[in-house]
PDB file of N, CA and C in Angstrom:
ATOM      1  N   LYS A   1      -7.478  -3.968  -6.567  1.00 91.00           N
ATOM      2  CA  LYS A   1      -6.086  -4.204  -6.922  1.00 91.00           C
ATOM      3  C   LYS A   1      -5.985  -4.954  -8.237  1.00 91.00           C
ATOM      4  N   GLU A   2      -4.824  -4.878  -8.832  1.00 94.00           N
ATOM      5  CA  GLU A   2      -4.618  -5.505 -10.132  1.00 94.00           C
ATOM      6  C   GLU A   2      -4.912  -7.001 -10.071  1.00 94.00           C
ATOM      7  N   LYS A   3      -5.586  -7.499 -11.087  1.00 94.00           N
ATOM      8  CA  LYS A   3      -5.877  -8.932 -11.177  1.00 94.00           C
ATOM      9  C   LYS A   3      -4.600  -9.706 -11.506  1.00 94.00           C
ATOM     10  N   GLY A   4      -4.615 -10.985 -11.145  1.00 95.00           N
ATOM     11  CA  GLY A   4      -3.545 -11.889 -11.548  1.00 95.00           C
ATOM     12  C   GLY A   4      -2.300 -11.823 -10.675  1.00 95.00           C
ATOM     13  N   THR A   5      -1.273 -12.527 -11.125  1.00 95.00           N
ATOM     14  CA  THR A   5      -0.034 -12.616 -10.344  1.00 95.00           C
ATOM     15  C   THR A   5       1.194 -12.159 -11.144  1.00 95.00           C
ATOM     16  N   LYS A   6       0.969 -11.304 -12.128  1.00 96.00           N
ATOM     17  CA  LYS A   6       2.105 -10.747 -12.869  1.00 96.00           C
ATOM     18  C   LYS A   6       2.980  -9.909 -11.938  1.00 96.00           C
ATOM     19  N   HIS A   7       2.341  -9.102 -11.084  1.00 96.00           N
ATOM     20  CA  HIS A   7       3.070  -8.277 -10.127  1.00 96.00           C
ATOM     21  C   HIS A   7       2.846  -8.726  -8.681  1.00 96.00           C
ATOM     22  N   TRP A   8       1.652  -9.208  -8.388  1.00 97.00           N
ATOM     23  CA  TRP A   8       1.297  -9.637  -7.036  1.00 97.00           C
ATOM     24  C   TRP A   8       1.750 -11.072  -6.792  1.00 97.00           C
ATOM     25  N   ASP A   9       2.245 -11.335  -5.572  1.00 97.00           N
ATOM     26  CA  ASP A   9       2.535 -12.705  -5.158  1.00 97.00           C
ATOM     27  C   ASP A   9       1.227 -13.478  -5.053  1.00 97.00           C
ATOM     28  N   LYS A  10       1.310 -14.794  -5.156  1.00 96.00           N
ATOM     29  CA  LYS A  10       0.132 -15.648  -4.959  1.00 96.00           C
ATOM     30  C   LYS A  10      -0.243 -15.627  -3.495  1.00 96.00           C
ATOM     31  N   PRO A  11      -1.517 -15.667  -3.122  1.00 94.00           N
ATOM     32  CA  PRO A  11      -2.681 -16.023  -3.928  1.00 94.00           C
ATOM     33  C   PRO A  11      -3.405 -14.828  -4.538  1.00 94.00           C
ATOM     34  N   ASN A  12      -3.085 -13.599  -4.175  1.00 96.00           N
ATOM     35  CA  ASN A  12      -3.751 -12.388  -4.656  1.00 96.00           C
ATOM     36  C   ASN A  12      -5.270 -12.496  -4.554  1.00 96.00           C
ATOM     37  N   LYS A  13      -5.728 -12.799  -3.348  1.00 95.00           N
ATOM     38  CA  LYS A  13      -7.159 -12.991  -3.075  1.00 95.00           C
ATOM     39  C   LYS A  13      -7.981 -11.736  -3.323  1.00 95.00           C
ATOM     40  N   GLY A  14      -9.131 -11.922  -3.930  1.00 92.00           N
ATOM     41  CA  GLY A  14     -10.116 -10.863  -4.109  1.00 92.00           C
ATOM     42  C   GLY A  14      -9.749  -9.807  -5.138  1.00 92.00           C
ATOM     43  N   ALA A  15      -8.749 -10.045  -5.955  1.00 94.00           N
ATOM     44  CA  ALA A  15      -8.323  -9.048  -6.945  1.00 94.00           C
ATOM     45  C   ALA A  15      -9.328  -8.955  -8.083  1.00 94.00           C
ATOM     46  N   LYS A  16      -9.998  -7.801  -8.189  1.00 92.00           N
ATOM     47  CA  LYS A  16     -11.013  -7.600  -9.234  1.00 92.00           C
ATOM     48  C   LYS A  16     -10.783  -6.322 -10.017  1.00 92.00           C
ATOM     49  N   ASP A  17     -10.082  -5.373  -9.436  1.00 89.00           N
ATOM     50  CA  ASP A  17      -9.871  -4.051 -10.030  1.00 89.00           C
ATOM     51  C   ASP A  17     -11.186  -3.429 -10.475  1.00 89.00           C
ATOM     52  N   SER A  18     -12.226  -3.596  -9.684  1.00 87.00           N
ATOM     53  CA  SER A  18     -13.554  -3.093 -10.036  1.00 87.00           C
ATOM     54  C   SER A  18     -13.615  -1.565 -10.088  1.00 87.00           C
ATOM     55  N   ALA A  19     -12.729  -0.878  -9.395  1.00 85.00           N
ATOM     56  CA  ALA A  19     -12.724   0.588  -9.400  1.00 85.00           C
ATOM     57  C   ALA A  19     -11.798   1.168 -10.464  1.00 85.00           C
ATOM     58  N   GLY A  20     -11.016   0.319 -11.124  1.00 87.00           N
ATOM     59  CA  GLY A  20     -10.084   0.799 -12.134  1.00 87.00           C
ATOM     60  C   GLY A  20      -8.833   1.432 -11.554  1.00 87.00           C
ATOM     61  N   PHE A  21      -8.572   1.234 -10.277  1.00 86.00           N
ATOM     62  CA  PHE A  21      -7.419   1.819  -9.592  1.00 86.00           C
ATOM     63  C   PHE A  21      -6.125   1.070  -9.922  1.00 86.00           C
ATOM     64  N   LYS A  22      -6.235  -0.233 -10.165  1.00 89.00           N
ATOM     65  CA  LYS A  22      -5.110  -1.100 -10.528  1.00 89.00           C
ATOM     66  C   LYS A  22      -3.942  -0.972  -9.542  1.00 89.00           C
ATOM     67  N   ALA A  23      -4.242  -1.181  -8.268  1.00 92.00           N
ATOM     68  CA  ALA A  23      -3.211  -1.105  -7.235  1.00 92.00           C
ATOM     69  C   ALA A  23      -2.103  -2.119  -7.502  1.00 92.00           C
ATOM     70  N   LEU A  24      -0.866  -1.658  -7.411  1.00 94.00           N
ATOM     71  CA  LEU A  24       0.293  -2.517  -7.626  1.00 94.00           C
ATOM     72  C   LEU A  24       1.076  -2.663  -6.331  1.00 94.00           C
ATOM     73  N   PRO A  25       1.694  -3.822  -6.104  1.00 96.00           N
ATOM     74  CA  PRO A  25       2.358  -4.122  -4.839  1.00 96.00           C
ATOM     75  C   PRO A  25       3.773  -3.547  -4.739  1.00 96.00           C
ATOM     76  N   ALA A  26       3.870  -2.237  -4.544  1.00 95.00           N
ATOM     77  CA  ALA A  26       5.171  -1.568  -4.473  1.00 95.00           C
ATOM     78  C   ALA A  26       5.884  -1.793  -3.148  1.00 95.00           C
ATOM     79  N   GLY A  27       5.182  -2.353  -2.161  1.00 95.00           N
ATOM     80  CA  GLY A  27       5.792  -2.566  -0.857  1.00 95.00           C
ATOM     81  C   GLY A  27       5.931  -1.267  -0.092  1.00 95.00           C
ATOM     82  N   ASP A  28       6.986  -1.171   0.728  1.00 95.00           N
ATOM     83  CA  ASP A  28       7.196   0.015   1.557  1.00 95.00           C
ATOM     84  C   ASP A  28       8.678   0.192   1.852  1.00 95.00           C
ATOM     85  N   ARG A  29       9.012   1.355   2.430  1.00 95.00           N
ATOM     86  CA  ARG A  29      10.364   1.616   2.896  1.00 95.00           C
ATOM     87  C   ARG A  29      10.318   1.687   4.406  1.00 95.00           C
ATOM     88  N   SER A  30      11.164   0.898   5.057  1.00 91.00           N
ATOM     89  CA  SER A  30      11.168   0.850   6.520  1.00 91.00           C
ATOM     90  C   SER A  30      11.903   2.051   7.102  1.00 91.00           C
ATOM     91  N   ASN A  31      11.857   2.186   8.417  1.00 89.00           N
ATOM     92  CA  ASN A  31      12.495   3.320   9.081  1.00 89.00           C
ATOM     93  C   ASN A  31      14.021   3.298   8.960  1.00 89.00           C
ATOM     94  N   ASP A  32      14.609   2.162   8.583  1.00 91.00           N
ATOM     95  CA  ASP A  32      16.058   2.102   8.395  1.00 91.00           C
ATOM     96  C   ASP A  32      16.459   2.266   6.922  1.00 91.00           C
ATOM     97  N   GLY A  33      15.484   2.599   6.066  1.00 91.00           N
ATOM     98  CA  GLY A  33      15.764   2.907   4.672  1.00 91.00           C
ATOM     99  C   GLY A  33      15.737   1.735   3.710  1.00 91.00           C
ATOM    100  N   PHE A  34      15.422   0.550   4.199  1.00 94.00           N
ATOM    101  CA  PHE A  34      15.368  -0.624   3.320  1.00 94.00           C
ATOM    102  C   PHE A  34      13.966  -0.800   2.748  1.00 94.00           C
ATOM    103  N   PHE A  35      13.905  -1.249   1.497  1.00 95.00           N
ATOM    104  CA  PHE A  35      12.627  -1.513   0.845  1.00 95.00           C
ATOM    105  C   PHE A  35      12.236  -2.965   1.093  1.00 95.00           C
ATOM    106  N   ASP A  36      10.945  -3.182   1.328  1.00 95.00           N
ATOM    107  CA  ASP A  36      10.460  -4.503   1.713  1.00 95.00           C
ATOM    108  C   ASP A  36       9.051  -4.709   1.162  1.00 95.00           C
ATOM    109  N   ASN A  37       8.619  -5.937   1.131  1.00 95.00           N
ATOM    110  CA  ASN A  37       7.247  -6.354   0.802  1.00 95.00           C
ATOM    111  C   ASN A  37       6.837  -6.117  -0.647  1.00 95.00           C
ATOM    112  N   MET A  38       7.786  -5.871  -1.555  1.00 96.00           N
ATOM    113  CA  MET A  38       7.425  -5.735  -2.967  1.00 96.00           C
ATOM    114  C   MET A  38       6.834  -7.062  -3.438  1.00 96.00           C
ATOM    115  N   GLY A  39       5.701  -6.999  -4.119  1.00 97.00           N
ATOM    116  CA  GLY A  39       5.000  -8.188  -4.555  1.00 97.00           C
ATOM    117  C   GLY A  39       3.970  -8.667  -3.555  1.00 97.00           C
ATOM    118  N   PHE A  40       4.123  -8.284  -2.283  1.00 97.00           N
ATOM    119  CA  PHE A  40       3.223  -8.744  -1.221  1.00 97.00           C
ATOM    120  C   PHE A  40       2.177  -7.695  -0.830  1.00 97.00           C
ATOM    121  N   SER A  41       2.572  -6.419  -0.784  1.00 96.00           N
ATOM    122  CA  SER A  41       1.643  -5.410  -0.286  1.00 96.00           C
ATOM    123  C   SER A  41       1.798  -4.079  -1.008  1.00 96.00           C
ATOM    124  N   ALA A  42       0.774  -3.257  -0.831  1.00 95.00           N
ATOM    125  CA  ALA A  42       0.778  -1.889  -1.330  1.00 95.00           C
ATOM    126  C   ALA A  42       0.276  -0.999  -0.209  1.00 95.00           C
ATOM    127  N   GLY A  43       0.913   0.133  -0.032  1.00 94.00           N
ATOM    128  CA  GLY A  43       0.491   1.083   0.992  1.00 94.00           C
ATOM    129  C   GLY A  43       0.548   2.490   0.442  1.00 94.00           C
ATOM    130  N   TRP A  44      -0.358   3.341   0.917  1.00 93.00           N
ATOM    131  CA  TRP A  44      -0.421   4.719   0.448  1.00 93.00           C
ATOM    132  C   TRP A  44      -0.610   5.651   1.621  1.00 93.00           C
ATOM    133  N   TRP A  45       0.010   6.825   1.522  1.00 91.00           N
ATOM    134  CA  TRP A  45      -0.295   7.900   2.452  1.00 91.00           C
ATOM    135  C   TRP A  45      -1.626   8.500   2.023  1.00 91.00           C
ATOM    136  N   THR A  46      -2.399   8.962   2.989  1.00 87.00           N
ATOM    137  CA  THR A  46      -3.645   9.656   2.677  1.00 87.00           C
ATOM    138  C   THR A  46      -3.426  11.153   2.894  1.00 87.00           C
ATOM    139  N   ALA A  47      -4.402  11.953   2.524  1.00 80.00           N
ATOM    140  CA  ALA A  47      -4.316  13.393   2.732  1.00 80.00           C
ATOM    141  C   ALA A  47      -4.660  13.768   4.167  1.00 80.00           C
ATOM    142  N   THR A  48      -5.065  12.801   4.973  1.00 76.00           N
ATOM    143  CA  THR A  48      -5.448  13.039   6.362  1.00 76.00           C
ATOM    144  C   THR A  48      -4.219  13.047   7.245  1.00 76.00           C
ATOM    145  N   GLY A  49      -3.973  14.152   7.894  1.00 72.00           N
ATOM    146  CA  GLY A  49      -2.823  14.267   8.786  1.00 72.00           C
ATOM    147  C   GLY A  49      -3.135  13.761  10.177  1.00 72.00           C
ATOM    148  N   SER A  50      -2.092  13.548  10.929  1.00 69.00           N
ATOM    149  CA  SER A  50      -2.187  13.164  12.327  1.00 69.00           C
ATOM    150  C   SER A  50      -1.169  14.012  13.085  1.00 69.00           C
ATOM    151  N   PRO A  51      -1.197  13.971  14.402  1.00 70.00           N
ATOM    152  CA  PRO A  51      -0.309  14.826  15.172  1.00 70.00           C
ATOM    153  C   PRO A  51       1.177  14.544  14.918  1.00 70.00           C
ATOM    154  N   ASP A  52       1.963  15.608  14.935  1.00 81.00           N
ATOM    155  CA  ASP A  52       3.425  15.554  14.909  1.00 81.00           C
ATOM    156  C   ASP A  52       4.000  14.721  13.760  1.00 81.00           C
ATOM    157  N   ASP A  53       4.661  13.637  14.098  1.00 87.00           N
ATOM    158  CA  ASP A  53       5.419  12.845  13.130  1.00 87.00           C
ATOM    159  C   ASP A  53       4.635  11.658  12.564  1.00 87.00           C
ATOM    160  N   TYR A  54       3.311  11.720  12.609  1.00 90.00           N
ATOM    161  CA  TYR A  54       2.483  10.607  12.147  1.00 90.00           C
ATOM    162  C   TYR A  54       1.491  11.070  11.091  1.00 90.00           C
ATOM    163  N   ALA A  55       1.040  10.133  10.279  1.00 90.00           N
ATOM    164  CA  ALA A  55       0.025  10.428   9.271  1.00 90.00           C
ATOM    165  C   ALA A  55      -0.806   9.173   9.023  1.00 90.00           C
ATOM    166  N   THR A  56      -1.969   9.359   8.439  1.00 90.00           N
ATOM    167  CA  THR A  56      -2.851   8.239   8.136  1.00 90.00           C
ATOM    168  C   THR A  56      -2.432   7.596   6.819  1.00 90.00           C
ATOM    169  N   SER A  57      -2.410   6.277   6.834  1.00 92.00           N
ATOM    170  CA  SER A  57      -2.074   5.513   5.635  1.00 92.00           C
ATOM    171  C   SER A  57      -3.148   4.450   5.439  1.00 92.00           C
ATOM    172  N   CYS A  58      -3.102   3.776   4.300  1.00 93.00           N
ATOM    173  CA  CYS A  58      -3.961   2.631   4.079  1.00 93.00           C
ATOM    174  C   CYS A  58      -3.177   1.634   3.244  1.00 93.00           C
ATOM    175  N   GLY A  59      -3.549   0.375   3.339  1.00 94.00           N
ATOM    176  CA  GLY A  59      -2.800  -0.633   2.622  1.00 94.00           C
ATOM    177  C   GLY A  59      -3.612  -1.869   2.313  1.00 94.00           C
ATOM    178  N   ILE A  60      -3.031  -2.702   1.456  1.00 95.00           N
ATOM    179  CA  ILE A  60      -3.661  -3.946   1.034  1.00 95.00           C
ATOM    180  C   ILE A  60      -2.561  -4.976   0.811  1.00 95.00           C
ATOM    181  N   THR A  61      -2.881  -6.235   1.037  1.00 96.00           N
ATOM    182  CA  THR A  61      -1.895  -7.298   0.823  1.00 96.00           C
ATOM    183  C   THR A  61      -2.431  -8.328  -0.162  1.00 96.00           C
ATOM    184  N   THR A  62      -1.570  -9.231  -0.549  1.00 96.00           N
ATOM    185  CA  THR A  62      -1.948 -10.296  -1.473  1.00 96.00           C
ATOM    186  C   THR A  62      -2.924 -11.294  -0.832  1.00 96.00           C
ATOM    187  N   LYS A  63      -3.020 -11.284   0.490  1.00 95.00           N
ATOM    188  CA  LYS A  63      -3.867 -12.238   1.207  1.00 95.00           C
ATOM    189  C   LYS A  63      -5.321 -11.799   1.334  1.00 95.00           C
ATOM    190  N   SER A  64      -5.640 -10.545   0.949  1.00 93.00           N
ATOM    191  CA  SER A  64      -6.992 -10.038   1.160  1.00 93.00           C
ATOM    192  C   SER A  64      -7.320  -8.954   0.139  1.00 93.00           C
ATOM    193  N   SER A  65      -8.603  -8.686  -0.018  1.00 87.00           N
ATOM    194  CA  SER A  65      -9.035  -7.588  -0.883  1.00 87.00           C
ATOM    195  C   SER A  65      -9.444  -6.363  -0.076  1.00 87.00           C
ATOM    196  N   GLU A  66      -9.319  -6.438   1.247  1.00 91.00           N
ATOM    197  CA  GLU A  66      -9.714  -5.332   2.111  1.00 91.00           C
ATOM    198  C   GLU A  66      -8.584  -4.326   2.263  1.00 91.00           C
ATOM    199  N   ILE A  67      -8.919  -3.054   2.084  1.00 90.00           N
ATOM    200  CA  ILE A  67      -7.953  -1.983   2.324  1.00 90.00           C
ATOM    201  C   ILE A  67      -8.071  -1.595   3.786  1.00 90.00           C
ATOM    202  N   THR A  68      -6.954  -1.612   4.501  1.00 91.00           N
ATOM    203  CA  THR A  68      -6.983  -1.334   5.924  1.00 91.00           C
ATOM    204  C   THR A  68      -6.317   0.005   6.232  1.00 91.00           C
ATOM    205  N   PRO A  69      -6.984   0.842   7.048  1.00 92.00           N
ATOM    206  CA  PRO A  69      -6.392   2.114   7.453  1.00 92.00           C
ATOM    207  C   PRO A  69      -5.429   1.919   8.618  1.00 92.00           C
ATOM    208  N   ASP A  70      -4.494   2.843   8.783  1.00 92.00           N
ATOM    209  CA  ASP A  70      -3.531   2.773   9.876  1.00 92.00           C
ATOM    210  C   ASP A  70      -2.971   4.172  10.119  1.00 92.00           C
ATOM    211  N   ILE A  71      -2.276   4.354  11.216  1.00 90.00           N
ATOM    212  CA  ILE A  71      -1.525   5.579  11.482  1.00 90.00           C
ATOM    213  C   ILE A  71      -0.075   5.167  11.614  1.00 90.00           C
ATOM    214  N   ASP A  72       0.783   5.744  10.777  1.00 90.00           N
ATOM    215  CA  ASP A  72       2.193   5.361  10.741  1.00 90.00           C
ATOM    216  C   ASP A  72       3.092   6.572  10.932  1.00 90.00           C
ATOM    217  N   ALA A  73       4.293   6.307  11.405  1.00 90.00           N
ATOM    218  CA  ALA A  73       5.293   7.358  11.521  1.00 90.00           C
ATOM    219  C   ALA A  73       5.699   7.809  10.126  1.00 90.00           C
ATOM    220  N   LYS A  74       5.890   9.111   9.965  1.00 89.00           N
ATOM    221  CA  LYS A  74       6.231   9.660   8.656  1.00 89.00           C
ATOM    222  C   LYS A  74       7.613   9.231   8.172  1.00 89.00           C
ATOM    223  N   ILE A  75       8.393   8.604   9.016  1.00 91.00           N
ATOM    224  CA  ILE A  75       9.706   8.111   8.624  1.00 91.00           C
ATOM    225  C   ILE A  75       9.603   6.913   7.669  1.00 91.00           C
ATOM    226  N   TYR A  76       8.456   6.233   7.678  1.00 92.00           N
ATOM    227  CA  TYR A  76       8.230   5.116   6.763  1.00 92.00           C
ATOM    228  C   TYR A  76       7.887   5.644   5.372  1.00 92.00           C
ATOM    229  N   GLY A  77       8.083   4.834   4.367  1.00 93.00           N
ATOM    230  CA  GLY A  77       7.789   5.251   3.005  1.00 93.00           C
ATOM    231  C   GLY A  77       6.683   4.417   2.394  1.00 93.00           C
ATOM    232  N   PHE A  78       5.653   5.105   1.911  1.00 94.00           N
ATOM    233  CA  PHE A  78       4.561   4.466   1.194  1.00 94.00           C
ATOM    234  C   PHE A  78       4.348   5.195  -0.124  1.00 94.00           C
ATOM    235  N   SER A  79       3.602   4.605  -0.996  1.00 91.00           N
ATOM    236  CA  SER A  79       3.306   5.231  -2.282  1.00 91.00           C
ATOM    237  C   SER A  79       2.336   6.382  -2.115  1.00 91.00           C
ATOM    238  N   ILE A  80       2.280   7.226  -3.148  1.00 87.00           N
ATOM    239  CA  ILE A  80       1.316   8.322  -3.201  1.00 87.00           C
ATOM    240  C   ILE A  80       0.612   8.207  -4.546  1.00 87.00           C
ATOM    241  N   ARG A  81      -0.696   8.340  -4.532  1.00 82.00           N
ATOM    242  CA  ARG A  81      -1.467   8.281  -5.781  1.00 82.00           C
ATOM    243  C   ARG A  81      -2.379   9.492  -5.809  1.00 82.00           C
ATOM    244  N   CYS A  82      -2.198  10.370  -6.751  1.00 80.00           N
ATOM    245  CA  CYS A  82      -3.032  11.562  -6.872  1.00 80.00           C
ATOM    246  C   CYS A  82      -4.286  11.200  -7.662  1.00 80.00           C
ATOM    247  N   ILE A  83      -5.420  11.622  -7.127  1.00 74.00           N
ATOM    248  CA  ILE A  83      -6.704  11.337  -7.768  1.00 74.00           C
ATOM    249  C   ILE A  83      -7.430  12.658  -7.970  1.00 74.00           C
ATOM    250  N   LYS A  84      -7.846  12.925  -9.174  1.00 76.00           N
ATOM    251  CA  LYS A  84      -8.562  14.149  -9.477  1.00 76.00           C
ATOM    252  C   LYS A  84      -9.989  14.057  -8.954  1.00 76.00           C
ATOM    253  N   ASP A  85     -10.432  15.106  -8.257  1.00 71.00           N
ATOM    254  CA  ASP A  85     -11.811  15.151  -7.756  1.00 71.00           C
ATOM    255  C   ASP A  85     -12.785  15.323  -8.881  1.00 71.00           C
TER     256      ASP A  85
END
């Protein structure tokens, strides 16, 4: 994730951007249409599908450098980042 606290809330632990991805904390859109967590977290949909109305996502917060996988309802909004193979 992006180094520093220009976009990320403090403490932005473990931010090194060693992969050059420069993850930014866009937050998410909740099931009621409100945007939340800007500055605190970043989440992305993955290309991996799940049954029916769910899909695999991954995310990171300002409190850790670990990207965590999850399965979320497709009604939620996360960022999408296209990466060329």
